[in-house]
Short mmCIF file of C-alpha atoms and ligand atoms in Angstrom, two decimals:
data_model
loop_
_atom_site.label_atom_id
_atom_site.label_comp_id
_atom_site.label_asym_id
_atom_site.label_seq_id
_atom_site.Cartn_x
_atom_site.Cartn_y
_atom_site.Cartn_z
CA MET A 792 0.00 0.00 0.00
CA ALA A 793 1.33 3.46 -0.90
CA ILE A 794 2.50 5.51 2.08
CA SER A 795 0.59 8.77 2.02
CA TRP A 796 3.24 10.90 3.75
CA LEU A 797 6.22 10.03 1.55
CA ARG A 798 5.49 12.59 -1.15
CA PRO A 799 4.94 15.54 1.24
CA LEU A 800 8.07 14.47 3.16
CA ALA A 801 10.18 14.50 0.00
CA ALA A 802 8.76 17.91 -0.92
CA LEU A 803 10.23 19.42 2.26
CA PHE A 804 13.88 18.83 1.31
CA PRO A 805 16.25 18.83 -1.68
CA LYS A 806 16.26 15.50 -3.52
CA SER A 807 19.43 14.03 -1.96
CA VAL A 808 18.14 14.37 1.63
CA VAL A 809 15.33 11.78 1.50
CA ALA A 810 15.86 8.19 0.32
CA THR A 811 13.28 5.46 -0.14
CA ASP A 812 15.13 2.99 -2.38
CA ALA A 813 15.35 -0.62 -1.22
CA ASP A 814 19.14 -0.66 -0.72
CA THR A 815 19.15 2.42 1.49
CA LEU A 816 16.21 1.17 3.55
CA GLN A 817 17.97 -2.19 4.03
CA ALA A 818 21.24 -0.49 5.02
CA HIS A 819 19.40 1.39 7.78
CA ALA A 820 17.40 -1.51 9.22
CA GLY A 821 19.84 -2.88 11.80
CA ASP A 822 23.04 -2.36 13.78
CA ALA A 823 25.72 -4.74 15.12
CA TRP A 824 23.10 -6.83 16.98
CA PHE A 825 20.67 -9.34 15.44
CA ALA A 826 17.45 -7.33 15.11
CA SER A 827 16.43 -5.62 11.91
CA THR A 828 13.30 -3.73 10.79
CA LEU A 829 12.96 -1.80 7.55
CA PRO A 830 12.19 1.92 7.78
CA GLN A 831 9.85 3.46 5.21
CA ALA A 832 12.18 6.38 4.51
CA VAL A 833 15.68 7.49 5.48
CA VAL A 834 16.39 11.19 5.90
CA PHE A 835 19.97 12.55 5.83
CA PRO A 836 19.70 16.06 7.33
CA ARG A 837 22.61 18.43 6.75
CA ASN A 838 21.94 20.77 9.65
CA ALA A 839 19.85 21.25 12.81
CA HIS A 840 17.27 23.29 10.92
CA GLU A 841 16.50 20.28 8.66
CA VAL A 842 16.22 17.99 11.71
CA SER A 843 13.76 20.44 13.23
CA THR A 844 11.71 20.63 9.99
CA LEU A 845 11.56 16.86 9.79
CA LEU A 846 10.43 16.46 13.39
CA ARG A 847 7.72 19.08 13.07
CA PHE A 848 6.40 17.18 10.06
CA ALA A 849 6.60 13.75 11.73
CA ASN A 850 5.11 14.95 15.00
CA ASN A 851 2.10 16.50 13.24
CA ARG A 852 1.45 13.20 11.46
CA ARG A 853 2.52 10.90 14.31
CA ILE A 854 5.17 9.18 12.19
CA PRO A 855 7.81 7.20 14.13
CA VAL A 856 11.31 8.70 13.96
CA THR A 857 14.42 6.74 14.92
CA ALA A 858 17.84 8.38 15.13
CA ARG A 859 20.86 6.63 13.73
CA GLY A 860 24.50 7.54 14.29
CA ALA A 861 26.94 5.08 12.72
CA GLY A 862 24.75 2.01 13.32
CA ARG A 863 27.44 0.28 15.43
CA GLY A 864 25.27 -0.19 18.51
CA TYR A 865 25.19 -3.61 20.16
CA VAL A 866 21.58 -3.72 21.33
CA GLY A 867 19.41 -2.78 18.34
CA GLY A 868 18.94 0.77 19.67
CA CYS A 869 18.75 2.38 16.22
CA VAL A 870 16.49 -0.33 14.76
CA PRO A 871 13.25 1.40 13.64
CA LYS A 872 11.01 -1.08 15.43
CA LYS A 873 7.81 0.67 14.33
CA HIS A 874 9.10 1.48 10.82
CA GLY A 875 8.57 5.16 9.90
CA ILE A 876 11.58 7.43 9.31
CA VAL A 877 15.21 6.79 10.17
CA VAL A 878 17.21 9.99 10.63
CA SER A 879 20.83 9.32 9.72
CA PHE A 880 23.35 11.80 11.10
CA ALA A 881 26.04 10.64 8.68
CA ARG A 882 26.10 13.99 6.87
CA MET A 883 26.23 16.09 10.04
CA ASN A 884 29.84 15.14 10.62
CA ARG A 885 31.83 18.36 11.05
CA ILE A 886 34.14 19.21 13.92
CA LEU A 887 33.11 22.83 14.46
CA GLU A 888 35.73 23.88 16.99
CA ILE A 889 38.53 22.61 19.20
CA ASN A 890 39.60 25.25 21.70
CA PRO A 891 42.66 24.22 23.77
CA VAL A 892 42.43 27.23 26.10
CA ASP A 893 38.80 26.59 27.07
CA GLY A 894 39.34 22.81 26.93
CA VAL A 895 36.28 22.48 24.72
CA GLY A 896 35.36 20.81 21.43
CA VAL A 897 32.14 21.45 19.51
CA VAL A 898 30.95 18.82 17.04
CA GLU A 899 28.02 17.73 14.96
CA PRO A 900 26.65 14.35 16.11
CA GLY A 901 27.82 12.33 13.10
CA VAL A 902 31.55 12.87 13.82
CA ILE A 903 33.34 9.55 14.28
CA THR A 904 34.68 9.29 17.84
CA GLY A 905 38.20 8.20 16.86
CA GLU A 906 38.55 11.07 14.39
CA PHE A 907 37.64 13.61 17.06
CA GLN A 908 40.09 12.01 19.49
CA ALA A 909 42.87 12.14 16.92
CA GLN A 910 42.23 15.82 16.12
CA ALA A 911 42.20 16.72 19.81
CA ARG A 912 45.41 14.74 20.35
CA ARG A 913 47.23 16.77 17.71
CA LEU A 914 46.55 19.82 19.90
CA GLY A 915 47.80 18.06 23.05
CA LEU A 916 44.30 17.33 24.33
CA LEU A 917 42.58 14.13 25.44
CA TYR A 918 38.96 13.12 24.90
CA PRO A 919 38.97 10.09 27.21
CA PRO A 920 35.81 8.00 26.46
CA ASP A 921 37.16 5.11 24.39
CA PRO A 922 34.55 2.55 23.32
CA ALA A 923 36.21 -0.35 21.49
CA SER A 924 34.15 0.67 18.45
CA LEU A 925 35.63 4.19 18.41
CA LYS A 926 36.93 3.98 14.84
CA GLU A 927 33.40 3.39 13.58
CA CYS A 928 30.86 4.82 16.03
CA SER A 929 29.63 8.42 16.19
CA LEU A 930 29.76 10.93 19.02
CA GLY A 931 25.96 11.34 18.76
CA GLY A 932 25.58 7.59 19.29
CA ASN A 933 28.05 7.78 22.19
CA VAL A 934 26.01 10.54 23.81
CA ALA A 935 22.73 8.65 23.30
CA THR A 936 24.18 5.47 24.86
CA ASN A 937 26.49 7.19 27.37
CA ALA A 938 29.29 5.07 25.96
CA GLY A 939 32.30 4.01 27.97
CA GLY A 940 35.48 2.01 27.55
CA PRO A 941 38.65 0.91 29.37
CA ARG A 942 39.83 4.45 30.20
CA CYS A 943 36.54 5.31 31.90
CA LEU A 944 37.81 3.73 35.12
CA LYS A 945 40.00 6.75 35.74
CA TYR A 946 38.39 9.38 33.54
CA GLY A 947 34.64 8.67 33.57
CA VAL A 948 32.09 7.91 30.84
CA THR A 949 30.72 10.08 28.03
CA ARG A 950 28.35 11.92 30.41
CA ASN A 951 31.35 13.31 32.27
CA TYR A 952 32.57 15.02 29.08
CA VAL A 953 29.34 16.53 27.75
CA LEU A 954 29.19 20.19 28.71
CA GLY A 955 26.32 21.19 26.45
CA LEU A 956 23.96 19.94 23.77
CA GLN A 957 21.70 21.31 21.12
CA VAL A 958 18.66 19.07 20.94
CA ALA A 959 15.73 18.93 18.53
CA LEU A 960 12.68 18.05 20.60
CA ALA A 961 9.91 15.80 19.28
CA ASP A 962 7.84 18.79 18.06
CA GLY A 963 10.85 20.25 16.24
CA THR A 964 11.80 22.88 18.83
CA LEU A 965 15.56 23.42 18.93
CA VAL A 966 16.88 23.92 22.44
CA ARG A 967 20.34 24.34 23.97
CA VAL A 968 21.02 22.68 27.35
CA GLY A 969 24.18 23.09 29.42
CA GLY A 970 26.86 25.31 27.86
CA ARG A 971 30.60 25.47 27.23
CA THR A 972 31.95 26.22 30.69
CA GLN A 973 33.58 23.58 32.87
CA LYS A 974 30.98 24.22 35.58
CA ASN A 975 27.38 25.26 35.11
CA LYS A 976 24.61 25.04 37.67
CA SER A 977 21.87 26.97 35.96
CA GLY A 978 18.65 25.02 36.32
CA PHE A 979 18.09 21.25 36.14
CA ASP A 980 20.79 18.91 34.80
CA LEU A 981 19.01 18.58 31.47
CA VAL A 982 22.20 17.46 29.73
CA GLY A 983 21.99 14.38 31.94
CA ILE A 984 18.44 13.66 30.77
CA PHE A 985 19.46 13.46 27.13
CA VAL A 986 22.75 11.61 27.63
CA GLY A 987 21.96 7.89 27.63
CA ALA A 988 18.35 8.46 26.49
CA GLU A 989 18.87 6.22 23.43
CA GLY A 990 17.13 8.69 21.14
CA LEU A 991 13.83 8.46 23.04
CA LEU A 992 13.66 12.05 24.30
CA GLY A 993 15.13 14.23 21.56
CA LEU A 994 17.59 14.22 18.67
CA VAL A 995 21.04 15.58 19.45
CA THR A 996 22.13 18.05 16.75
CA GLU A 997 25.29 19.55 18.33
CA ILE A 998 27.56 18.48 21.17
CA THR A 999 29.98 20.56 23.27
CA LEU A 1000 32.59 18.28 24.80
CA ARG A 1001 35.11 18.72 27.57
CA LEU A 1002 38.75 18.12 26.65
CA ILE A 1003 41.59 17.67 29.12
CA PRO A 1004 45.39 17.94 28.79
CA ALA A 1005 46.77 14.70 27.37
CA PRO A 1006 49.12 13.05 29.90
CA PRO A 1007 52.63 12.94 28.37
CA ALA A 1008 53.53 9.39 29.43
CA ARG A 1009 51.90 6.01 29.76
CA ALA A 1010 52.97 2.51 30.71
CA ALA A 1011 51.30 -0.88 30.83
CA LEU A 1012 51.80 -4.18 32.61
CA ALA A 1013 50.35 -7.49 31.46
CA ALA A 1014 50.21 -10.25 34.04
CA SER A 1015 48.95 -13.81 33.80
CA PHE A 1016 47.46 -15.82 36.65
CA ALA A 1017 46.46 -19.42 37.26
CA GLN A 1018 42.87 -18.40 38.12
CA ALA A 1019 40.57 -15.50 37.20
CA SER A 1020 39.72 -15.11 40.88
CA GLN A 1021 43.43 -14.38 41.64
CA ALA A 1022 43.48 -11.66 39.01
CA ALA A 1023 40.22 -10.25 40.41
CA ALA A 1024 41.73 -10.23 43.92
CA CYS A 1025 44.76 -8.38 42.53
CA VAL A 1026 42.44 -5.66 41.17
CA GLN A 1027 41.14 -5.02 44.70
CA HIS A 1028 44.70 -5.03 46.04
CA LEU A 1029 45.83 -2.31 43.60
CA PHE A 1030 42.99 -0.04 44.73
CA ARG A 1031 43.75 -0.66 48.41
CA GLU A 1032 47.34 0.41 47.72
CA GLY A 1033 46.07 3.75 46.38
CA PHE A 1034 46.37 3.19 42.62
CA LEU A 1035 43.78 4.35 40.11
CA PRO A 1036 45.04 2.93 36.80
CA SER A 1037 43.79 4.43 33.53
CA ALA A 1038 42.66 0.91 32.56
CA LEU A 1039 42.38 -2.48 34.23
CA GLU A 1040 41.35 -5.19 31.79
CA LEU A 1041 40.79 -8.82 32.69
CA ALA A 1042 40.30 -11.93 30.52
CA ASP A 1043 39.34 -15.48 31.50
CA ARG A 1044 40.41 -18.99 30.48
CA PHE A 1045 38.00 -19.47 27.56
CA THR A 1046 39.09 -16.17 26.03
CA LEU A 1047 42.81 -16.99 26.41
CA ASP A 1048 42.37 -20.49 24.97
CA ALA A 1049 40.52 -19.03 21.98
CA ALA A 1050 43.37 -16.53 21.50
CA ARG A 1051 45.96 -19.34 21.72
CA ARG A 1052 44.12 -21.23 18.98
CA HIS A 1053 43.66 -18.13 16.84
CA LEU A 1054 47.09 -16.48 17.24
CA GLY A 1055 49.28 -19.45 18.08
CA PRO A 1056 50.43 -20.35 21.61
CA GLY A 1057 53.58 -18.17 21.55
CA ARG A 1058 51.82 -14.81 21.93
CA ILE A 1059 49.69 -15.69 24.92
CA PRO A 1060 51.35 -16.13 28.31
CA LYS A 1061 50.62 -19.28 30.31
CA GLY A 1062 47.82 -19.33 32.85
CA ASN A 1063 44.04 -19.08 32.83
CA SER A 1064 43.63 -15.39 33.36
CA HIS A 1065 45.16 -12.22 31.99
CA LEU A 1066 45.24 -8.78 33.58
CA LEU A 1067 46.27 -5.64 31.73
CA VAL A 1068 47.05 -2.58 33.85
CA GLU A 1069 47.68 0.81 32.29
CA ILE A 1070 48.77 4.00 34.00
CA ASP A 1071 49.44 7.48 32.66
CA GLY A 1072 50.82 10.79 33.92
CA GLN A 1073 54.17 12.55 34.07
CA PRO A 1074 57.15 10.41 32.91
CA ALA A 1075 58.96 10.24 36.26
CA SER A 1076 55.87 9.24 38.25
CA VAL A 1077 54.82 6.68 35.62
CA ARG A 1078 58.29 5.07 35.80
CA SER A 1079 58.21 4.77 39.57
CA GLU A 1080 54.59 3.54 39.68
CA VAL A 1081 55.37 0.78 37.19
CA ARG A 1082 57.99 -0.64 39.54
CA ILE A 1083 55.61 -0.67 42.50
CA LEU A 1084 52.78 -2.17 40.44
CA ALA A 1085 55.01 -4.98 39.17
CA GLY A 1086 55.79 -5.85 42.81
CA LEU A 1087 52.10 -5.87 43.73
CA LEU A 1088 51.20 -8.15 40.81
CA GLN A 1089 54.06 -10.46 41.74
CA SER A 1090 52.89 -10.72 45.33
CA GLY A 1091 49.34 -11.34 44.05
CA GLY A 1092 50.49 -14.57 42.39
CA ALA A 1093 51.27 -13.46 38.82
CA LEU A 1094 52.91 -16.23 36.78
CA GLU A 1095 54.42 -13.89 34.20
CA ILE A 1096 54.60 -10.10 33.96
CA THR A 1097 55.41 -8.07 30.84
CA THR A 1098 56.11 -4.37 31.28
CA ALA A 1099 55.72 -1.76 28.53
CA THR A 1100 57.07 1.74 29.03
CA THR A 1101 57.14 3.09 25.48
CA GLU A 1102 54.15 4.04 23.32
CA ALA A 1103 54.93 1.22 20.86
CA ALA A 1104 55.31 -1.40 23.59
CA CYS A 1105 52.02 -0.31 25.23
CA GLU A 1106 50.24 -0.54 21.88
CA SER A 1107 51.64 -4.03 21.40
CA LEU A 1108 50.11 -5.15 24.72
CA TRP A 1109 46.81 -3.51 23.77
CA GLY A 1110 47.05 -5.15 20.36
CA LEU A 1111 46.92 -8.50 22.09
CA ARG A 1112 43.95 -7.41 24.21
CA ARG A 1113 42.14 -6.24 21.07
CA GLU A 1114 42.68 -9.65 19.47
CA PHE A 1115 40.49 -11.27 22.12
CA SER A 1116 37.24 -10.34 20.35
CA ALA A 1117 38.56 -11.58 16.99
CA SER A 1118 39.73 -14.81 18.65
CA LEU A 1119 36.28 -15.45 20.06
CA LYS A 1120 34.79 -14.79 16.62
CA ALA A 1121 37.24 -17.26 15.11
CA THR A 1122 35.77 -20.05 17.27
CA GLY A 1123 32.83 -20.07 14.84
CA LEU A 1124 30.42 -19.88 17.78
CA THR A 1125 27.85 -17.09 18.10
CA LYS A 1126 28.90 -14.56 20.73
CA LEU A 1127 25.95 -13.37 22.81
CA ASN A 1128 27.70 -10.29 24.13
CA GLU A 1129 26.44 -8.99 27.49
CA ASP A 1130 27.95 -5.99 29.24
CA ILE A 1131 26.84 -6.40 32.82
CA CYS A 1132 28.29 -4.31 35.62
CA VAL A 1133 28.73 -5.47 39.22
CA PRO A 1134 29.91 -3.67 42.33
CA ARG A 1135 33.64 -4.39 42.48
CA THR A 1136 33.27 -6.45 45.66
CA ARG A 1137 31.37 -8.98 43.49
CA LEU A 1138 34.06 -9.49 40.86
CA ILE A 1139 35.37 -12.73 42.29
CA ASP A 1140 31.80 -13.97 42.89
CA LEU A 1141 30.98 -13.17 39.27
CA PHE A 1142 33.73 -15.35 37.88
CA ARG A 1143 32.72 -18.21 40.20
CA PHE A 1144 29.07 -17.74 39.23
CA THR A 1145 29.76 -17.92 35.48
CA GLU A 1146 31.76 -21.15 36.07
CA ARG A 1147 28.64 -22.64 37.67
CA LEU A 1148 26.38 -21.36 34.86
CA GLN A 1149 28.54 -23.06 32.25
CA LYS A 1150 28.18 -26.41 33.96
CA LYS A 1151 24.48 -26.03 34.73
CA TYR A 1152 23.39 -25.01 31.21
CA ARG A 1153 26.17 -26.74 29.24
CA VAL A 1154 27.20 -23.53 27.49
CA GLU A 1155 30.64 -21.98 27.14
CA ILE A 1156 31.15 -18.53 28.63
CA ALA A 1157 33.97 -16.15 27.77
CA SER A 1158 34.35 -13.24 30.17
CA PHE A 1159 36.62 -10.30 29.67
CA GLY A 1160 36.50 -6.58 30.13
CA HIS A 1161 36.85 -3.64 32.39
CA ALA A 1162 37.56 -5.26 35.75
CA GLY A 1163 38.41 -1.94 37.36
CA ASP A 1164 34.83 -0.70 37.19
CA GLY A 1165 33.15 -4.10 37.46
CA ASN A 1166 31.95 -3.90 33.84
CA ILE A 1167 32.62 -7.35 32.42
CA HIS A 1168 31.62 -8.61 28.97
CA VAL A 1169 30.10 -11.97 29.80
CA ASN A 1170 29.85 -13.61 26.39
CA ILE A 1171 27.80 -16.76 26.04
CA MET A 1172 29.48 -18.67 23.22
CA ALA A 1173 26.83 -20.79 21.57
CA ASP A 1174 26.50 -23.01 18.56
CA LEU A 1175 22.99 -21.89 17.68
CA THR A 1176 22.70 -24.46 14.90
CA LYS A 1177 22.44 -27.22 17.52
CA ALA A 1178 19.03 -28.16 18.92
CA GLY A 1179 18.27 -26.81 22.38
CA VAL A 1180 21.32 -24.53 22.59
CA ARG A 1181 19.42 -21.25 22.16
CA LYS A 1182 17.00 -22.25 24.92
CA ARG A 1183 19.82 -23.18 27.31
CA ALA A 1184 21.68 -19.94 26.49
CA ASP A 1185 18.54 -17.88 27.17
CA ARG A 1186 18.00 -19.61 30.51
CA ALA A 1187 21.64 -18.99 31.43
CA LEU A 1188 21.20 -15.32 30.53
CA ASP A 1189 18.04 -15.11 32.62
CA GLU A 1190 19.83 -16.51 35.64
CA LEU A 1191 22.85 -14.27 35.03
CA PHE A 1192 20.75 -11.10 34.94
CA ARG A 1193 18.72 -12.14 37.99
CA GLN A 1194 21.94 -12.63 39.97
CA ILE A 1195 23.46 -9.35 38.73
CA ILE A 1196 20.36 -7.45 39.84
CA ALA A 1197 20.36 -9.26 43.22
CA TRP A 1198 23.97 -8.10 43.74
CA GLY A 1199 22.97 -4.50 43.09
CA GLY A 1200 24.57 -4.54 39.64
CA ALA A 1201 23.38 -3.30 36.26
CA ILE A 1202 22.25 -5.42 33.30
CA THR A 1203 24.06 -3.04 30.98
CA GLY A 1204 27.08 -0.89 31.80
CA GLU A 1205 27.80 0.42 28.31
CA HIS A 1206 25.60 -0.69 25.44
CA GLY A 1207 22.17 0.39 26.65
CA ILE A 1208 18.77 -1.33 26.74
CA GLY A 1209 17.74 -1.09 23.05
CA LEU A 1210 15.89 -4.22 22.00
CA ALA A 1211 18.45 -6.71 23.31
CA LYS A 1212 17.87 -6.00 27.01
CA LEU A 1213 14.19 -5.15 26.71
CA PRO A 1214 12.96 -8.46 28.24
CA TRP A 1215 14.92 -7.73 31.44
CA TRP A 1216 14.04 -4.03 31.78
CA PRO A 1217 11.03 -4.73 34.07
CA GLN A 1218 13.30 -6.69 36.41
CA ALA A 1219 16.07 -4.11 36.30
CA ALA A 1220 13.83 -1.09 37.05
CA SER A 1221 11.24 -0.87 39.82
CA PRO A 1222 7.60 0.00 38.91
CA GLU A 1223 8.18 3.49 40.37
CA LEU A 1224 11.29 3.99 38.28
CA ARG A 1225 9.53 2.81 35.12
CA ARG A 1226 6.66 5.19 35.86
CA LEU A 1227 9.13 8.06 36.25
CA HIS A 1228 10.67 7.19 32.87
CA GLY A 1229 7.14 7.22 31.42
CA LEU A 1230 6.45 10.67 32.87
CA VAL A 1231 9.66 12.12 31.42
CA LYS A 1232 8.91 10.55 28.05
CA LYS A 1233 5.36 11.90 28.06
CA ALA A 1234 6.56 15.40 28.89
CA LEU A 1235 9.15 15.48 26.09
CA ASP A 1236 7.51 13.30 23.46
CA PRO A 1237 3.75 13.26 24.15
CA ARG A 1238 2.92 11.70 20.77
CA HIS A 1239 5.47 8.96 21.30
CA ILE A 1240 7.14 9.37 17.92
CA LEU A 1241 10.79 9.09 19.02
CA ASN A 1242 12.23 5.58 18.74
CA PRO A 1243 8.95 3.83 19.65
CA GLY A 1244 8.96 0.13 20.57
CA LYS A 1245 11.87 0.51 22.97
CA PHE A 1246 12.02 0.49 26.77
CA VAL A 1247 9.64 3.35 27.62
C1 FAD B 2068 32.79 -4.25 18.05
C2 FAD B 2068 32.02 -3.32 18.96
C3 FAD B 2068 32.62 -2.91 20.14
C4 FAD B 2068 31.92 -2.05 21.00
N1 FAD B 2068 32.54 -1.61 22.15
C5 FAD B 2068 31.90 -0.74 22.96
C6 FAD B 2068 32.54 -0.24 24.14
O1 FAD B 2068 33.68 -0.57 24.45
N2 FAD B 2068 31.85 0.62 24.91
C7 FAD B 2068 30.59 1.04 24.59
O2 FAD B 2068 30.02 1.85 25.32
N3 FAD B 2068 29.96 0.56 23.50
C8 FAD B 2068 30.58 -0.29 22.67
N4 FAD B 2068 29.94 -0.77 21.55
C9 FAD B 2068 28.56 -0.35 21.28
C10 FAD B 2068 28.44 0.89 20.36
O3 FAD B 2068 29.55 1.08 19.56
C11 FAD B 2068 28.12 2.15 21.16
O4 FAD B 2068 26.86 1.98 21.77
C12 FAD B 2068 28.13 3.43 20.33
O5 FAD B 2068 27.90 4.52 21.21
C13 FAD B 2068 27.08 3.44 19.24
O6 FAD B 2068 27.31 4.56 18.41
P1 FAD B 2068 26.67 4.65 16.97
O7 FAD B 2068 27.05 5.95 16.38
O8 FAD B 2068 27.02 3.43 16.19
O9 FAD B 2068 25.12 4.67 17.36
P2 FAD B 2068 23.89 3.90 16.72
O10 FAD B 2068 24.08 2.43 16.82
O11 FAD B 2068 23.60 4.46 15.38
O12 FAD B 2068 22.74 4.35 17.73
C14 FAD B 2068 22.79 4.02 19.09
C15 FAD B 2068 21.64 4.70 19.82
O13 FAD B 2068 21.83 6.10 19.81
C16 FAD B 2068 20.70 6.77 19.25
N5 FAD B 2068 21.25 7.92 18.52
C17 FAD B 2068 22.23 7.95 17.60
N6 FAD B 2068 22.51 9.21 17.23
C18 FAD B 2068 21.67 10.01 17.92
C19 FAD B 2068 21.46 11.42 17.95
N7 FAD B 2068 22.17 12.27 17.22
N8 FAD B 2068 20.49 11.90 18.78
C20 FAD B 2068 19.76 11.06 19.55
N9 FAD B 2068 19.91 9.73 19.55
C21 FAD B 2068 20.87 9.20 18.75
C22 FAD B 2068 20.03 5.72 18.36
O14 FAD B 2068 18.66 5.99 18.18
C23 FAD B 2068 20.27 4.47 19.18
O15 FAD B 2068 19.31 4.35 20.20
C24 FAD B 2068 30.60 -1.63 20.68
C25 FAD B 2068 30.01 -2.07 19.48
C26 FAD B 2068 30.72 -2.90 18.63
C27 FAD B 2068 30.04 -3.34 17.36
#
């Protein structure tokens, strides 16, 4: 059946802004997760004014509108569940300003995170949030998911770097929240409402980000342990000794075995667990801290320790860490990637719990991630072609999430709710909290046109 609003939509913009051909619709149906729904049109606005025009049109006609950054989300957040219009920010990709004196960068939402980081770096500045997808994902997507990464242990997540936003509200109103100063306590923290909102409350059309001086030196230590629980205990020990590393990454036995098979045994140290510790700061303090940290890892039972004090050597250790995902992929199993977060006191319990889950449901589990902030990627590795495996994996996930919630943890630390975590949202949020979300949504998007079919 012909869609009555397509012609008037196309009439609002120059020809290249609206697409309805099958290839473009297909290319905007999904992200890095499994779900996929075709939109009826894709709009590529070139500026905030066009976003506003589009929203006014869609709101008047109650057409669903789903924002899309780079489409590298892991939970189906940008999937247009109720069809309608996908707004791609791919063409709003200009870095508008980097100001070293103010410590501020102003960008359009389609800028790729890694490109912004590299530009800032050339001016001696650091934009710390470092999702593993940073070479592909957009800053708008990062804001909408409040993205994080290894460095967030020391430096904080995306929210901690957003000073101000320009947002197009559901009815097309353009509004600026926050500003460009390092502190600002004028009114409610409305920046915080839009960061992490997964495109349900407004479309971000400009972002003002905080930049900090880039530390001149870094160093890393990689240590292997017989057991994941020993490595987890070491993490606690480092904190007790007064260290706040810039990253603390842990990997378990399944992950290391997969890496040994994929890369050859020579590159992976012996043991069943791997801990990567990174520090940064002034050269002299980094050098002395490395020595103390090596001693602490040794006394914590490390089997082998490799120390990297140059940029190239650090990158080589990170290179190995980055191979873990590829190694899991090379197993040929489907990786059901969860990004749960537990209070740090539960780290050791978590590794013991996943051991039990593997036995109970006869599924393999590979856990690795940001041990320092309790945010561990618990990946159920499943051969979904085999009968009964999907069911057992789902039951394992159910039990995992129930336990995480009982420990006071979060079912998602980085990726967001999207469609992937939707079944567990009622468990994760109390009825009062869900009602509050509903009230905020109703106030900002009374016709429910923004990213409908998601968690509110
Ligand atoms: C290999 C891989 C590794 C990853 N590693 C990490 C990691 O370490 N840490 C981490 O946090 N995440 C990680 N992710 C998840 C993902 O990259 C992040 O969630 C990222 O922020 C998504 O950005 P995007 O531009 O691709 O957004 P999209 O996938 O396009 O969209 C994500 C959400 O943001 C909304 N959105 C996008 N742009 C806007 C806008 N301008 N205004 C309002 N809403 C908007 C969408 O509607 C959607 O709900 C990883 C993903 C992959 C595939």
